[in-house]
Amino acid sequence: MGKLDNDRINNLLKLYIDSNKDKDFYLSRKRDACLICNLLGQIVYANHGSKELTGYKDDLLSKGLRDLFIDTELDENQAFFKDRAPETLNYFRSKLISQSGRTIEVNVAYFPIYFMDEYVGTYITIKE
């Protein structure tokens, strides 16, 4: 994917987040950890629960999924490698690595985000 395509997709993802910020995101209760990452696995949205769970209070948005999850669960783009079909919800168990280096067994649910018919990112919830 070229820089212009990547910039366009990242702008669509930002528009998606901005248009949904005032709504409760659909899979999580406010206390659940929820993240949104772009196609390169960079975290672009993190709720309070995810900051509490990971220990990254101020710098979670500077992290990628590879910083939080063991590599075996991720593909070469640092994204989860399972289905990317619209409206496909995927579940699996994984290990999250907190800022302190502690490993936490978690349940992960995620689905691909499509906005304006483009695959723009991934919505992720994490529960201990």
mmCIF file of C-alpha atoms in Angstrom:
data_model
loop_
_atom_site.group_PDB
_atom_site.id
_atom_site.type_symbol
_atom_site.label_atom_id
_atom_site.label_comp_id
_atom_site.label_asym_id
_atom_site.label_seq_id
_atom_site.Cartn_x
_atom_site.Cartn_y
_atom_site.Cartn_z
ATOM 1 C CA MET A 1 0.000 0.000 0.000
ATOM 2 C CA GLY A 2 1.424 3.388 -1.017
ATOM 3 C CA LYS A 3 1.749 6.399 1.251
ATOM 4 C CA LEU A 4 -1.256 8.153 -0.325
ATOM 5 C CA ASP A 5 -3.434 5.050 0.121
ATOM 6 C CA ASN A 6 -2.240 4.623 3.706
ATOM 7 C CA ASP A 7 -2.912 8.309 4.492
ATOM 8 C CA ARG A 8 -6.407 8.046 2.972
ATOM 9 C CA ILE A 9 -7.231 4.915 4.986
ATOM 10 C CA ASN A 10 -5.869 6.471 8.198
ATOM 11 C CA ASN A 11 -8.026 9.557 7.543
ATOM 12 C CA LEU A 12 -11.087 7.323 7.084
ATOM 13 C CA LEU A 13 -10.273 5.551 10.363
ATOM 14 C CA LYS A 14 -9.956 8.905 12.155
ATOM 15 C CA LEU A 15 -13.306 9.966 10.679
ATOM 16 C CA TYR A 16 -14.851 6.661 11.869
ATOM 17 C CA ILE A 17 -13.537 7.200 15.419
ATOM 18 C CA ASP A 18 -14.600 10.852 15.509
ATOM 19 C CA SER A 19 -18.111 9.986 14.304
ATOM 20 C CA ASN A 20 -18.490 7.269 16.971
ATOM 21 C CA LYS A 21 -16.792 8.897 19.981
ATOM 22 C CA ASP A 22 -20.018 10.059 21.591
ATOM 23 C CA LYS A 23 -21.582 6.604 21.307
ATOM 24 C CA ASP A 24 -20.803 3.639 23.494
ATOM 25 C CA PHE A 25 -18.643 1.437 21.295
ATOM 26 C CA TYR A 26 -20.629 -1.668 20.584
ATOM 27 C CA LEU A 27 -18.704 -4.520 22.187
ATOM 28 C CA SER A 28 -17.508 -3.073 25.421
ATOM 29 C CA ARG A 29 -18.898 -1.784 28.601
ATOM 30 C CA LYS A 30 -17.041 1.238 29.883
ATOM 31 C CA ARG A 31 -14.895 -0.877 32.211
ATOM 32 C CA ASP A 32 -13.724 -3.251 29.471
ATOM 33 C CA ALA A 33 -10.453 -2.532 27.720
ATOM 34 C CA CYS A 34 -11.016 -1.520 24.127
ATOM 35 C CA LEU A 35 -8.564 -0.484 21.424
ATOM 36 C CA ILE A 36 -8.723 0.479 17.784
ATOM 37 C CA CYS A 37 -5.680 -0.077 15.618
ATOM 38 C CA ASN A 38 -4.892 0.895 12.054
ATOM 39 C CA LEU A 39 -3.814 -1.506 9.310
ATOM 40 C CA LEU A 40 -0.199 -1.353 10.494
ATOM 41 C CA GLY A 41 -1.139 -2.426 14.022
ATOM 42 C CA GLN A 42 -0.619 1.022 15.555
ATOM 43 C CA ILE A 43 -3.055 1.894 18.325
ATOM 44 C CA VAL A 44 -5.088 4.955 17.367
ATOM 45 C CA TYR A 45 -7.799 4.801 20.054
ATOM 46 C CA ALA A 46 -7.646 3.473 23.614
ATOM 47 C CA ASN A 47 -10.314 3.794 26.278
ATOM 48 C CA HIS A 48 -9.675 4.215 30.000
ATOM 49 C CA GLY A 49 -10.067 0.469 30.665
ATOM 50 C CA SER A 50 -7.246 -0.395 28.272
ATOM 51 C CA LYS A 51 -4.938 2.124 29.928
ATOM 52 C CA GLU A 52 -5.744 0.623 33.326
ATOM 53 C CA LEU A 53 -5.214 -2.961 32.154
ATOM 54 C CA THR A 54 -1.932 -2.322 30.334
ATOM 55 C CA GLY A 55 -0.483 0.235 32.733
ATOM 56 C CA TYR A 56 0.252 2.614 29.848
ATOM 57 C CA LYS A 57 -1.476 5.750 31.082
ATOM 58 C CA ASP A 58 -0.220 8.483 28.764
ATOM 59 C CA ASP A 59 1.633 6.739 25.965
ATOM 60 C CA LEU A 60 -0.616 3.867 24.853
ATOM 61 C CA LEU A 61 -1.355 5.660 21.563
ATOM 62 C CA SER A 62 2.358 5.556 20.735
ATOM 63 C CA LYS A 63 2.345 1.739 20.936
ATOM 64 C CA GLY A 64 1.615 -0.982 18.456
ATOM 65 C CA LEU A 65 -0.062 -4.334 18.986
ATOM 66 C CA ARG A 66 3.389 -5.956 18.923
ATOM 67 C CA ASP A 67 4.228 -3.955 22.065
ATOM 68 C CA LEU A 68 1.204 -5.439 23.863
ATOM 69 C CA PHE A 69 0.758 -8.990 22.544
ATOM 70 C CA ILE A 70 3.066 -11.918 21.964
ATOM 71 C CA ASP A 71 4.247 -12.125 18.350
ATOM 72 C CA THR A 72 2.654 -15.501 17.620
ATOM 73 C CA GLU A 73 -0.802 -13.896 17.548
ATOM 74 C CA LEU A 74 0.170 -11.234 14.992
ATOM 75 C CA ASP A 75 0.939 -11.169 11.281
ATOM 76 C CA GLU A 76 3.750 -9.281 9.535
ATOM 77 C CA ASN A 77 1.758 -6.027 9.735
ATOM 78 C CA GLN A 78 1.393 -6.371 13.529
ATOM 79 C CA ALA A 79 -2.321 -7.018 13.059
ATOM 80 C CA PHE A 80 -4.359 -10.030 14.103
ATOM 81 C CA PHE A 81 -4.204 -12.518 11.256
ATOM 82 C CA LYS A 82 -7.667 -14.087 11.380
ATOM 83 C CA ASP A 83 -10.714 -13.273 9.197
ATOM 84 C CA ARG A 84 -11.089 -9.776 7.832
ATOM 85 C CA ALA A 85 -14.555 -10.276 6.389
ATOM 86 C CA PRO A 86 -17.049 -7.535 7.321
ATOM 87 C CA GLU A 87 -19.038 -8.184 10.490
ATOM 88 C CA THR A 88 -16.855 -11.165 11.434
ATOM 89 C CA LEU A 89 -16.305 -11.359 15.167
ATOM 90 C CA ASN A 90 -13.269 -13.375 16.264
ATOM 91 C CA TYR A 91 -12.326 -14.609 19.743
ATOM 92 C CA PHE A 92 -9.159 -16.119 21.146
ATOM 93 C CA ARG A 93 -7.040 -16.286 24.286
ATOM 94 C CA SER A 94 -3.719 -14.512 24.338
ATOM 95 C CA LYS A 95 -1.100 -13.022 26.580
ATOM 96 C CA LEU A 96 -0.850 -9.295 27.024
ATOM 97 C CA ILE A 97 2.368 -7.702 28.229
ATOM 98 C CA SER A 98 1.801 -4.775 30.583
ATOM 99 C CA GLN A 99 4.046 -1.725 30.857
ATOM 100 C CA SER A 100 5.660 -3.276 33.941
ATOM 101 C CA GLY A 101 6.501 -6.424 31.937
ATOM 102 C CA ARG A 102 3.867 -8.557 33.660
ATOM 103 C CA THR A 103 2.188 -11.128 31.399
ATOM 104 C CA ILE A 104 -1.612 -11.206 31.674
ATOM 105 C CA GLU A 105 -3.804 -14.021 30.286
ATOM 106 C CA VAL A 106 -6.646 -12.328 28.396
ATOM 107 C CA ASN A 107 -9.644 -13.061 26.205
ATOM 108 C CA VAL A 108 -9.551 -11.033 23.004
ATOM 109 C CA ALA A 109 -12.526 -10.258 20.766
ATOM 110 C CA TYR A 110 -12.057 -8.274 17.600
ATOM 111 C CA PHE A 111 -13.610 -7.448 14.293
ATOM 112 C CA PRO A 112 -12.471 -5.551 11.225
ATOM 113 C CA ILE A 113 -13.678 -1.984 10.817
ATOM 114 C CA TYR A 114 -15.057 -1.091 7.415
ATOM 115 C CA PHE A 115 -15.901 2.534 6.747
ATOM 116 C CA MET A 116 -17.137 3.822 3.398
ATOM 117 C CA ASP A 117 -16.571 0.304 2.013
ATOM 118 C CA GLU A 118 -12.867 0.339 2.959
ATOM 119 C CA TYR A 119 -11.128 -1.921 5.472
ATOM 120 C CA VAL A 120 -9.586 0.726 7.741
ATOM 121 C CA GLY A 121 -8.656 -0.962 11.015
ATOM 122 C CA THR A 122 -9.562 -3.326 13.811
ATOM 123 C CA TYR A 123 -11.748 -2.913 16.906
ATOM 124 C CA ILE A 124 -10.449 -4.948 19.858
ATOM 125 C CA THR A 125 -11.819 -5.693 23.330
ATOM 126 C CA ILE A 126 -9.691 -7.334 25.984
ATOM 127 C CA LYS A 127 -10.886 -8.997 29.195
ATOM 128 C CA GLU A 128 -8.877 -10.753 31.884
#
